[in-house]
Each structure stands twice: as structure tokens, then as C-alpha cells.
Short mmCIF file of C-alpha atoms in Angstrom, two decimals:
data_model
loop_
_atom_site.label_atom_id
_atom_site.label_comp_id
_atom_site.label_asym_id
_atom_site.label_seq_id
_atom_site.Cartn_x
_atom_site.Cartn_y
_atom_site.Cartn_z
CA MET A 1 106.98 129.67 61.82
CA GLY A 2 109.27 126.10 61.85
CA VAL A 3 110.82 125.25 65.33
CA ASP A 4 114.21 123.19 65.39
CA ILE A 5 113.39 121.32 68.19
CA GLY A 6 116.96 119.82 70.53
CA LYS A 7 117.53 118.60 74.16
CA PHE A 8 119.15 122.41 75.86
CA ARG A 9 117.79 124.87 72.87
CA HIS A 10 115.49 125.36 70.16
CA VAL A 11 116.20 127.62 67.27
CA ALA A 12 112.82 129.73 65.79
CA GLY A 13 112.50 130.36 61.78
CA PHE A 14 110.26 133.15 61.47
CA LEU A 15 108.31 133.64 57.60
CA SER A 16 105.80 135.88 56.17
CA ARG A 17 104.84 137.95 52.81
CA THR A 18 105.94 140.09 54.38
CA LEU A 19 109.22 138.79 55.24
CA LEU A 20 109.96 136.87 52.12
CA THR A 21 109.34 140.16 49.98
CA ARG A 22 111.61 141.52 52.09
CA HIS A 23 114.07 139.35 51.87
CA GLU A 24 113.27 137.17 48.71
CA HIS A 25 113.75 133.29 49.41
CA PHE A 26 112.86 131.97 52.44
CA GLU A 27 116.97 131.14 54.08
CA GLY A 28 117.67 134.57 54.13
CA CYS A 29 114.02 134.84 56.58
CA PRO A 30 115.01 135.70 60.00
CA THR A 31 115.89 132.91 63.64
CA PHE A 32 116.02 133.43 66.66
CA VAL A 33 117.53 130.44 69.37
CA PHE A 34 116.42 130.09 72.61
CA GLU A 35 116.51 127.87 75.77
CA GLN A 36 114.92 125.11 76.80
CA SER A 37 113.54 126.44 80.03
CA ARG A 38 111.13 128.93 81.40
CA GLU A 39 112.72 132.23 80.38
CA GLY A 40 113.58 130.50 76.71
CA PHE A 41 109.47 130.21 76.61
CA ARG A 42 108.82 133.63 77.27
CA SER A 43 111.84 135.08 75.74
CA PHE A 44 110.35 133.19 72.58
CA VAL A 45 106.87 134.51 72.80
CA GLU A 46 107.72 137.87 73.13
CA ARG A 47 109.92 137.56 69.90
CA LEU A 48 106.60 136.40 68.86
CA GLY A 49 104.48 138.94 69.45
CA GLU A 50 106.90 141.74 67.47
CA TYR A 51 106.17 140.27 64.39
CA VAL A 52 102.38 139.37 65.27
CA PRO A 53 99.78 139.40 67.40
CA LEU A 54 99.70 135.57 68.96
CA GLU A 55 96.46 134.78 68.00
CA GLN A 56 97.89 134.65 63.90
CA THR A 57 100.41 133.16 64.51
CA ILE A 58 100.98 129.77 63.64
CA VAL A 59 103.70 127.01 64.53
CA LEU A 60 104.91 123.71 63.72
CA LEU A 61 106.83 121.13 65.44
CA GLU A 62 108.70 118.02 64.75
CA HIS A 63 107.39 115.34 65.93
CA THR A 64 110.85 114.17 68.03
CA GLY A 65 110.45 112.20 70.72
CA HIS A 66 110.25 113.46 73.84
CA TYR A 67 111.92 116.79 73.30
CA HIS A 68 108.56 120.12 71.69
CA ARG A 69 106.31 118.46 74.20
CA LEU A 70 107.09 120.99 77.26
CA LEU A 71 107.59 123.58 73.90
CA GLU A 72 103.81 122.25 72.34
CA GLN A 73 102.29 122.34 76.27
CA TYR A 74 103.41 126.20 77.00
CA LEU A 75 101.96 127.08 72.87
CA LEU A 76 99.02 125.74 74.24
CA ASP A 77 98.17 127.36 77.18
CA LEU A 78 98.38 130.30 75.46
CA ASP A 79 95.58 129.25 72.86
CA ILE A 80 98.64 129.73 70.09
CA THR A 81 98.23 127.83 66.90
CA VAL A 82 100.37 124.27 66.86
CA TYR A 83 100.65 122.00 64.18
CA ARG A 84 103.00 118.77 64.29
CA VAL A 85 104.68 117.12 61.23
CA HIS A 86 106.83 114.07 61.35
CA VAL A 87 110.32 114.17 61.35
CA GLN A 88 111.80 115.22 58.25
CA LYS A 89 115.26 113.41 56.44
CA ARG A 90 117.57 116.27 55.24
CA VAL A 91 118.31 115.30 51.41
CA GLU A 92 121.65 113.91 51.13
CA GLY A 93 124.37 116.57 49.69
CA MET A 94 123.09 119.63 51.15
CA LEU A 95 123.53 121.81 54.15
CA LYS A 96 122.17 120.45 57.60
CA THR A 97 122.29 123.40 60.56
CA ASP A 98 119.01 123.48 62.91
CA LYS A 99 118.77 127.46 61.61
CA ARG A 100 118.16 126.06 57.81
CA ASP A 101 116.09 123.30 59.29
CA ALA A 102 113.97 125.77 61.33
CA LEU A 103 113.25 127.70 58.41
CA SER A 104 112.71 125.12 56.03
CA LEU A 105 109.67 123.92 58.61
CA ALA A 106 108.23 127.05 58.01
CA ASN A 107 108.67 127.23 55.08
CA ALA A 108 106.95 124.20 54.43
CA LEU A 109 103.67 125.35 56.93
CA TYR A 110 103.84 128.70 54.49
CA THR A 111 103.90 126.01 51.46
CA GLN A 112 101.06 124.34 52.92
CA LEU A 113 98.41 126.93 54.18
CA GLU A 114 99.10 129.98 53.29
CA LEU A 115 99.81 128.64 49.36
CA GLY A 116 97.85 125.62 49.41
CA ALA A 117 100.26 123.47 48.12
CA GLN A 118 98.82 120.06 48.40
CA VAL A 119 102.41 116.56 49.51
CA GLN A 120 102.52 113.96 47.63
CA ASP A 121 103.84 111.95 50.83
CA LYS A 122 101.82 112.07 53.90
CA MET A 123 104.25 112.17 56.12
CA GLN A 124 105.15 115.62 54.91
CA LEU A 125 101.73 116.66 55.84
CA VAL A 126 101.24 119.11 58.67
CA ARG A 127 98.53 118.99 60.75
CA ARG A 128 96.73 120.49 63.40
CA ILE A 129 97.93 119.93 67.21
CA GLU A 130 94.77 119.89 70.03
CA PRO A 131 95.80 119.37 73.16
CA PRO A 132 94.64 115.81 74.83
CA THR A 133 91.81 115.34 77.26
CA SER A 134 92.24 114.77 80.41
CA ALA A 135 91.93 110.78 80.26
CA ALA A 136 94.42 110.84 77.13
CA ALA A 137 96.74 112.83 79.34
CA GLN A 138 96.55 110.69 82.26
CA LEU A 139 96.79 107.22 79.91
CA GLN A 140 98.95 108.22 77.55
CA GLY A 141 102.45 107.62 80.48
CA VAL A 142 101.14 104.75 81.64
CA MET A 143 99.75 102.65 78.70
CA ARG A 144 103.00 103.23 77.29
CA HIS A 145 104.79 101.67 80.77
CA ARG A 146 102.35 98.44 81.00
CA TYR A 147 103.52 97.84 77.70
CA GLU A 148 106.75 98.21 78.05
CA LEU A 149 106.02 96.26 81.41
CA GLY A 150 103.86 93.52 79.71
CA HIS A 151 107.64 92.98 77.15
CA MET A 152 109.87 92.55 80.07
CA SER A 153 107.45 89.68 82.06
CA THR A 154 107.19 88.12 78.95
CA GLN A 155 111.44 87.82 79.01
CA TYR A 156 111.51 86.66 82.50
CA ARG A 157 108.88 84.23 81.42
CA ASN A 158 111.38 82.11 78.55
CA LYS A 159 113.97 83.07 80.77
CA LEU A 160 113.01 80.74 83.70
CA THR A 161 111.41 78.17 81.13
CA ALA A 162 114.55 77.98 79.95
CA ILE A 163 116.68 77.70 83.33
CA CYS A 164 114.06 74.76 84.60
CA ASP A 165 114.32 72.76 81.18
CA GLN A 166 118.45 72.94 82.41
CA LEU A 167 118.03 72.26 86.00
CA PHE A 168 114.69 69.98 86.22
CA PRO A 169 112.72 69.49 83.14
CA GLU A 170 110.42 66.41 84.34
CA LEU A 171 109.04 69.91 86.61
CA VAL A 172 106.39 70.63 83.86
CA GLN A 173 104.64 66.83 83.88
CA VAL A 174 103.36 67.88 87.44
CA PHE A 175 103.25 71.94 86.90
CA ARG A 176 102.11 72.20 83.57
CA ASP A 177 103.39 75.85 83.48
CA PRO A 178 106.53 75.99 85.06
CA ASN A 179 106.28 80.25 85.37
CA LEU A 180 102.34 80.03 87.34
CA PRO A 181 102.32 81.30 91.13
CA THR A 182 102.12 77.84 92.74
CA ALA A 183 105.43 76.56 90.21
CA LEU A 184 107.45 79.53 91.43
CA ALA A 185 107.03 79.46 95.13
CA PHE A 186 108.19 75.67 94.80
CA ARG A 187 111.05 76.43 92.64
CA SER A 188 111.85 79.26 95.49
CA ALA A 189 111.56 77.11 98.03
CA PHE A 190 113.12 74.38 96.28
CA PRO A 191 114.88 75.52 93.90
CA THR A 192 117.14 72.23 92.87
CA PRO A 193 115.85 69.10 92.21
CA HIS A 194 118.43 67.82 94.86
CA ALA A 195 116.26 69.78 97.73
CA ILE A 196 112.85 68.72 96.57
CA GLY A 197 114.30 64.78 96.59
CA VAL A 198 115.78 65.35 100.01
CA ALA A 199 112.96 67.05 101.46
CA SER A 200 110.01 66.07 103.60
CA LEU A 201 106.57 65.76 102.70
CA GLY A 202 105.47 68.62 104.82
CA ASP A 203 108.22 70.54 104.07
CA LEU A 204 106.26 69.65 99.85
CA ARG A 205 102.76 70.75 101.56
CA ALA A 206 103.63 74.21 103.55
CA ALA A 207 104.48 75.39 100.22
CA ARG A 208 102.06 74.45 98.12
CA GLN A 209 98.87 76.84 97.19
CA ARG A 210 95.50 75.56 98.81
CA THR A 211 95.62 71.54 97.52
CA PHE A 212 97.44 71.50 94.37
CA PRO A 213 99.83 69.50 93.95
CA SER A 214 98.20 66.91 95.43
CA ASP A 215 99.92 64.23 98.39
CA ALA A 216 100.48 61.65 95.14
CA GLN A 217 101.72 64.54 92.96
CA LEU A 218 104.34 65.31 95.08
CA LEU A 219 105.33 62.15 95.65
CA GLU A 220 105.81 61.11 91.30
CA LEU A 221 107.16 65.00 91.83
CA GLN A 222 110.23 63.51 94.22
CA ARG A 223 110.33 60.12 91.92
CA LEU A 224 111.45 62.74 88.90
CA ALA A 225 113.24 64.97 91.22
CA ASP A 226 115.68 61.60 92.38
CA THR A 227 115.59 60.22 87.84
CA THR A 228 115.67 64.17 86.68
CA ILE A 229 118.44 64.20 83.68
CA GLY A 230 119.13 67.73 84.63
CA VAL A 231 122.71 69.91 85.08
CA THR A 232 124.51 68.17 87.02
CA ASP A 233 127.13 70.27 87.32
CA LEU A 234 127.67 71.88 90.40
CA ASP A 235 129.08 75.46 89.45
CA ARG A 236 126.83 75.62 86.78
CA GLN A 237 123.81 75.01 88.69
CA ARG A 238 124.99 77.40 91.51
CA GLY A 239 124.68 80.01 88.27
CA LEU A 240 121.28 78.59 87.32
CA VAL A 241 120.07 78.94 90.95
CA LEU A 242 120.95 82.74 91.46
CA GLU A 243 119.92 83.61 88.62
CA GLN A 244 116.58 81.86 88.79
CA GLY A 245 116.22 83.11 92.20
CA LEU A 246 116.76 86.65 90.82
CA LEU A 247 114.64 86.22 87.72
CA ILE A 248 111.76 85.06 90.00
CA LYS A 249 111.72 88.13 92.78
CA GLU A 250 111.98 90.84 89.12
CA LEU A 251 109.10 88.69 87.16
CA GLN A 252 106.78 88.84 90.13
CA LEU A 253 107.96 92.52 90.28
CA VAL A 254 106.90 92.95 87.27
CA GLN A 255 103.73 90.85 87.41
CA GLN A 256 102.57 93.22 90.97
CA HIS A 257 103.52 96.89 88.73
CA LEU A 258 101.10 95.39 86.07
CA GLU A 259 98.32 94.57 88.78
CA ASP A 260 98.28 98.48 90.36
CA LEU A 261 99.09 99.34 86.88
CA ARG A 262 95.56 97.65 86.12
CA THR A 263 93.75 98.66 89.21
CA ALA A 264 94.49 102.77 87.73
CA ILE A 265 93.61 102.32 83.81
CA VAL A 266 90.23 100.67 85.24
CA ASP A 267 89.41 103.47 87.75
CA ILE A 268 90.34 106.16 84.43
CA VAL A 269 88.65 104.43 82.07
CA GLN A 270 85.59 104.58 84.20
CA ASN A 271 84.80 107.35 85.10
CA CYS A 272 85.10 109.21 81.70
CA ARG A 273 82.91 109.56 79.00
CA GLU A 274 85.48 108.56 76.20
CA GLY A 275 85.67 105.35 78.52
CA GLN A 276 81.74 104.66 78.87
CA ILE A 277 81.81 105.53 74.93
CA LEU A 278 83.82 102.90 73.83
CA LEU A 279 83.22 99.97 77.09
CA SER A 280 80.07 100.11 75.91
CA ILE A 281 81.20 98.22 72.26
CA PRO A 282 81.07 94.89 73.11
CA PRO A 283 84.56 93.39 72.34
CA ILE A 284 86.38 96.24 74.33
CA GLY A 285 87.04 95.69 77.52
CA PRO A 286 89.63 98.48 79.98
CA VAL A 287 93.02 98.09 78.72
CA GLN A 288 91.45 98.17 75.20
CA ALA A 289 89.59 101.30 75.59
CA ALA A 290 92.54 102.46 77.87
CA THR A 291 95.06 102.04 75.37
CA ILE A 292 92.30 103.12 72.66
CA ILE A 293 91.98 106.59 74.53
CA ALA A 294 95.76 107.01 74.88
CA THR A 295 97.06 106.60 71.07
CA ILE A 296 93.95 108.96 69.84
CA GLY A 297 94.93 111.73 72.75
CA ASN A 298 92.26 114.20 71.45
CA ILE A 299 89.56 113.34 68.37
CA ALA A 300 89.34 116.63 66.88
CA ASN A 301 93.02 115.99 65.19
CA PHE A 302 91.35 113.54 63.37
CA ALA A 303 89.18 115.24 60.17
CA LYS A 304 88.15 111.77 58.76
CA ALA A 305 87.82 108.23 60.48
CA CYS A 306 90.61 107.07 57.14
CA GLU A 307 92.91 109.03 59.44
CA LEU A 308 92.51 107.59 62.47
CA LYS A 309 92.55 104.18 60.57
CA SER A 310 95.52 105.78 58.89
CA TYR A 311 96.82 106.10 62.15
CA PHE A 312 95.94 102.92 63.81
CA GLY A 313 97.88 101.76 61.37
CA TRP A 314 95.03 100.15 59.37
CA ALA A 315 95.08 101.62 56.20
CA PRO A 316 96.03 100.17 52.69
CA ARG A 317 98.74 99.68 50.98
CA LYS A 318 98.85 99.22 47.25
CA LYS A 319 100.89 97.70 44.59
CA GLN A 320 100.04 97.53 40.98
CA THR A 321 101.45 98.00 37.81
CA GLY A 322 100.30 96.91 34.41
CA VAL A 323 98.65 93.52 34.64
CA THR A 324 101.67 91.80 36.43
CA MET A 325 101.33 92.69 39.69
CA ASP A 326 98.02 94.15 42.38
CA ARG A 327 98.80 93.73 46.03
CA THR A 328 97.26 94.81 48.57
CA ASN A 329 98.45 94.89 52.63
CA LEU A 330 98.26 96.43 55.44
CA SER A 331 101.16 99.47 55.72
CA THR A 332 103.34 99.45 57.71
CA ARG A 333 102.92 102.01 59.89
CA GLY A 334 100.88 103.34 62.32
CA VAL A 335 100.98 102.88 66.45
CA ARG A 336 102.23 99.54 66.90
CA PRO A 337 100.06 98.37 70.22
CA MET A 338 96.45 100.05 69.16
CA LYS A 339 97.77 97.75 66.10
CA GLN A 340 97.86 94.83 67.55
CA MET A 341 95.44 95.36 69.85
CA LEU A 342 92.50 96.70 66.87
CA PHE A 343 93.27 92.93 65.21
CA LEU A 344 92.81 91.27 69.04
CA MET A 345 89.95 93.50 69.09
CA ALA A 346 88.08 91.96 65.86
CA ALA A 347 89.36 88.70 66.39
CA ARG A 348 87.70 88.46 70.41
CA ALA A 349 84.43 90.21 69.06
CA THR A 350 84.17 87.48 66.06
CA THR A 351 83.71 84.50 69.57
CA LEU A 352 80.71 86.69 71.41
CA ASP A 353 77.48 86.76 70.55
CA CYS A 354 77.55 90.36 69.16
CA GLU A 355 76.37 92.04 65.78
CA TRP A 356 80.57 91.53 65.08
CA ALA A 357 80.27 87.96 65.18
CA ARG A 358 76.97 87.83 63.09
CA ILE A 359 78.70 90.16 60.04
CA TYR A 360 81.57 87.60 60.49
CA ARG A 361 79.93 84.51 60.01
CA ARG A 362 77.82 86.58 57.13
CA LEU A 363 81.35 87.44 55.20
CA LEU A 364 83.36 83.63 55.65
CA PRO A 365 81.56 82.56 52.57
CA ARG A 366 82.22 85.17 50.43
CA LEU A 367 85.85 85.68 51.13
CA CYS A 368 87.42 82.78 52.25
CA THR A 369 87.91 80.17 49.98
CA TYR A 370 86.48 76.53 51.89
CA ASP A 371 88.82 73.85 51.97
CA GLU A 372 86.94 70.50 51.84
CA LYS A 373 90.10 68.27 53.62
CA THR A 374 89.94 70.32 56.93
CA LYS A 375 86.62 71.27 56.82
CA GLU A 376 87.40 75.05 57.44
CA TYR A 377 87.68 78.31 55.64
CA ARG A 378 91.19 79.94 54.46
CA GLY A 379 92.07 83.39 54.47
CA LYS A 380 90.50 84.51 57.62
CA LYS A 381 92.71 87.35 58.28
CA LYS A 382 90.93 89.16 55.67
CA VAL A 383 88.01 88.67 57.64
CA LEU A 384 89.65 89.92 60.54
CA GLY A 385 90.82 93.22 58.19
CA ARG A 386 87.01 94.21 57.49
CA ILE A 387 85.91 94.05 60.87
CA ALA A 388 88.53 96.14 62.20
CA GLY A 389 88.19 98.35 60.08
CA GLN A 390 84.87 98.54 60.63
CA MET A 391 85.35 98.77 64.17
CA ALA A 392 87.55 101.92 63.94
CA SER A 393 85.38 103.91 61.92
CA MET A 394 82.62 103.46 64.34
CA ILE A 395 85.10 104.13 67.18
CA TYR A 396 85.91 107.34 65.35
CA ALA A 397 81.90 107.74 64.47
CA LEU A 398 81.14 107.98 68.12
CA LEU A 399 83.91 109.76 69.59
CA LYS A 400 83.55 112.25 67.41
CA THR A 401 79.90 112.82 67.91
CA ASP A 402 80.53 113.25 72.04
CA GLN A 403 83.75 115.81 70.83
CA GLU A 404 81.22 117.50 68.39
CA THR A 405 78.30 117.93 71.46
CA LEU A 406 80.68 119.09 74.22
CA SER A 407 81.98 121.90 72.03
CA GLN A 408 78.79 123.06 71.62
CA VAL A 409 77.82 122.96 75.73
CA PRO A 410 77.84 126.20 77.05
CA PRO A 411 80.65 127.13 79.84
CA GLY A 412 80.07 125.61 83.32
CA GLU A 413 76.47 123.90 82.23
CA THR A 414 76.34 119.87 83.14
CA PRO A 415 76.54 118.41 79.34
CA PRO A 416 74.47 115.58 78.38
CA PRO A 417 75.40 111.79 79.07
CA PRO A 418 77.30 110.61 75.64
CA MET A 419 75.56 108.58 72.92
CA LEU A 420 76.71 105.29 73.60
CA TYR A 421 76.59 101.86 71.42
CA ASP A 422 73.45 100.01 70.11
CA ARG A 423 73.22 97.05 69.31
CA GLU A 424 69.82 97.29 67.71
CA ALA A 425 70.56 100.46 65.87
CA HIS A 426 74.56 98.27 64.45
CA ARG A 427 72.01 95.73 63.35
CA LYS A 428 69.40 98.52 61.44
CA HIS A 429 71.99 99.95 60.21
CA GLN A 430 73.57 95.92 58.53
CA GLU A 431 69.99 95.10 57.63
CA GLY A 432 70.06 98.70 55.40
CA SER A 433 68.46 101.28 56.95
CA TYR A 434 71.95 103.21 57.82
CA CYS A 435 71.20 106.91 59.67
CA SER A 436 74.23 108.62 59.80
CA LEU A 437 74.59 110.99 62.85
CA LYS A 438 76.34 113.68 61.09
CA PRO A 439 73.57 116.46 60.96
CA ASN A 440 71.69 117.29 58.45
CA THR A 441 71.97 114.29 56.64
CA LEU A 442 68.95 112.47 55.47
CA PRO A 443 68.86 108.75 55.55
CA ARG A 444 69.13 106.49 52.85
CA LYS A 445 68.46 102.62 52.05
CA ILE A 446 70.66 100.44 50.66
CA LEU A 447 68.70 98.71 48.15
CA GLN A 448 68.48 94.57 46.99
CA LEU A 449 68.81 94.69 43.64
CA PRO A 450 66.94 90.91 41.94
CA GLY A 451 69.41 87.92 40.72
CA LYS A 452 70.13 87.60 37.29
CA LEU A 453 67.35 85.19 36.32
#
């Protein structure tokens, strides 16, 4: 069954071997229109029961923003199997109706699951959906909001820097960063160079935090204010002062919200099994762990580590034809915040005392070119990409092992503690004593053959 998602109503298309035999073509199969409401969902499920028992029903939804989430949650609560597919693009020149779209989704689901057909484009592959874990359900909206607030904070800081460059460009000679709390306090109390120049030393001391700026720096600030090259047009100056005051208040509010979100994120991550596992890996902190948990949702949705890395956006894209073209780079797909976070985690890991840093130092001479002029290696991003890929595979292995452990715990019993990252085991894996986390897997040793004589 395929469901074409809309804002106020949905269209469901029914398809089965019996219906195809009766109608001969999938476009002739029946459809059903229902509203985005409790009554509409109930009538949809009742219509499903008229065709087949609910436990034998499979529903395919398009990933269209957030409109599909309510129906998806309702179906999962009823233990109905739900699959999801990326938004499909209609071939130009063909009819475009909600009924046809719903039946096309049902036909794609029937073709892949019942007939076992393979698709060339991974964007057309249907994937089964498991509901997100408790921690992921809490963090998904929180991390998205934090991501947006981070961009807003950067925009406000850039605007305040631009205003400072026009009103009082010499301010940075005393305050290296004009957007730090101390500098913002001065800019709020004395918005113009003239206000700083005519203020008494006692008033300037009252605006500072602790002992910065010192009395000598305050006097230097007044001297700079008297000789500034900033805007002198009073009308333009009034507009900049008004904008600066509002931006400072908005920036402080955003920063307070970011701090509140961080407190909530730390509390959620530290009290869930996924968070405890991720925090045990050296470069991962609470924010990084929350980003991973929110992005994954449920590790059961990924059958292999390569699927998780591809979802993170850490999948190679190769272009090769003949001998004239042979390029490999990262795909532009994937979840952008997670892709950025994975790169930052890999870069941070190389500066710590951990196994990732040891791998980084070992791979630099092999994968990079040494520049005699700068005394540095060139092409370090290739090594960072290798480490980020291994890190994603380790995250998958630990989370998947914990998910399989929880699935074997009888209801009502206390699950065992999660398996955390072990640096000693990681070191042994790199030295050749690899031991797979999969059950019934024989240990393998990596042998180093002697070099050529």
C-alpha cells in the first residue's frame, strides 16, 4: 500500500496480487482518501481491515517534511509495518495526480518486496522504519532547534561586528572580540564613542566585569574614542545605535537559550544507554552524542555499517571512465549537521591521547605528501576522512550490539549494562588481534608478510 501525503488529507493506494489479477494494471487498483485527523486515520485502518488482516499490511510513505509523521506514528502504534522512501520525482510529460502518486508508491513497494526487484538509484529504495528510541524522540527537535539557534547567533555576531566597524573601529584595540560579554556590556552602556569619551572613570569601571579592562586600558579607550574615525553623521549614527541595542538583546537571548538547551541535552544523554556508549568514545561529548542519537533515531533502521555512513553523508562518490577520469570524493547527500559533526570529531580526536591519534600519526606518512618547504604533510584530509569512516563504523558496531542485546532481554527484566568503548581492545584490533562483535564468528589474525628482499 502506498500513501500520498498531503497537509490536510492523504490518498492511499491499495495493491496486491489479487487486485492486480482483477484490475490487470496497478493504475486501476482502488484508492481511498482520508483526512489528517483521528477520525480519518481510524477510517483508513478500518478500510485496511476490509482487504487483509492488519498484521499482513505493509504501508509505504514518502519522506515529505513533517506531514507524514503523525500518520507514521499512528500506524506504528498499531504494529503495522511501515516503510519509507525518499520523495519521488514524477517523470515529465506524465499525468500528475494524488491517486496516481499513491498507486505508484504501492507499485514500487510491491515490486521491491514481493517481486524482489532491485533498483539502480538508492533514492528509490524502500526502507523499513522502526520508531525512534526514547532519547532520540526527545533530542530530534531539540538538536534541530539548537542548530538553527547556532546559525542565528553567528548572524547576530557578524552584524554586531559590522556595526562596531562603523561606529567605533578602534574598539578592537582594547576588546579583541567585540562580541564577548564584557565588550557587549560596554557597548550597551556606552553605545557611541562620544558616550565613552565624556564618561567618568568611575562610570567606566562600573561597566566592566571584574578587573578587565584595567584603568590604563579604560584611559586608552577614552583616548581612542576622542580620535576615532567612526561614523560622524548623527542620523546614520542613531540608526546604528538602535540596531546595535536590539541585536545585543537578541544575541544575549539566543545565547541563554543555547545554554538552556545544553543543560537539557546533557541530562538526556547521560541518562540513556546510547549516550553512555557514545560518551565512552574519546572525542565524543554530550553535544556530539546528542547529534548522533537524534540523527540515527533507531539503529535497527540500518542493516549494515555502510548504510549508516551513507546516511551520515560519509560515502565515497567515484567517477571513472577509461584512463582520463578517475576521481573519488565525498557524496553531497546525507544529513549535513551530522556530516559536519563527524569531521569535527575526527579532527578533535587527532589532538587527544587516544588510539585515533595513533592511527592518524601512522597514516600520515602513507597517505600524505611531505612538503620540505613547510615541513608539513599535505593532504591531511584524506587521513581525517579515513578516521571519520572508522569512527562511524565503531559507533554502528557498539549501538547495534546493544540493540541486539536489548532485543533478547525478556519483558520485565533488568537489561545488562551497555558495552562501552575499550581502548585496550581497540589497540589490539589495530595490532591484528581483531575480534568481531558478531556472535559465532571465529577470531582472525592479520598477518604481516615480509617485505621484498
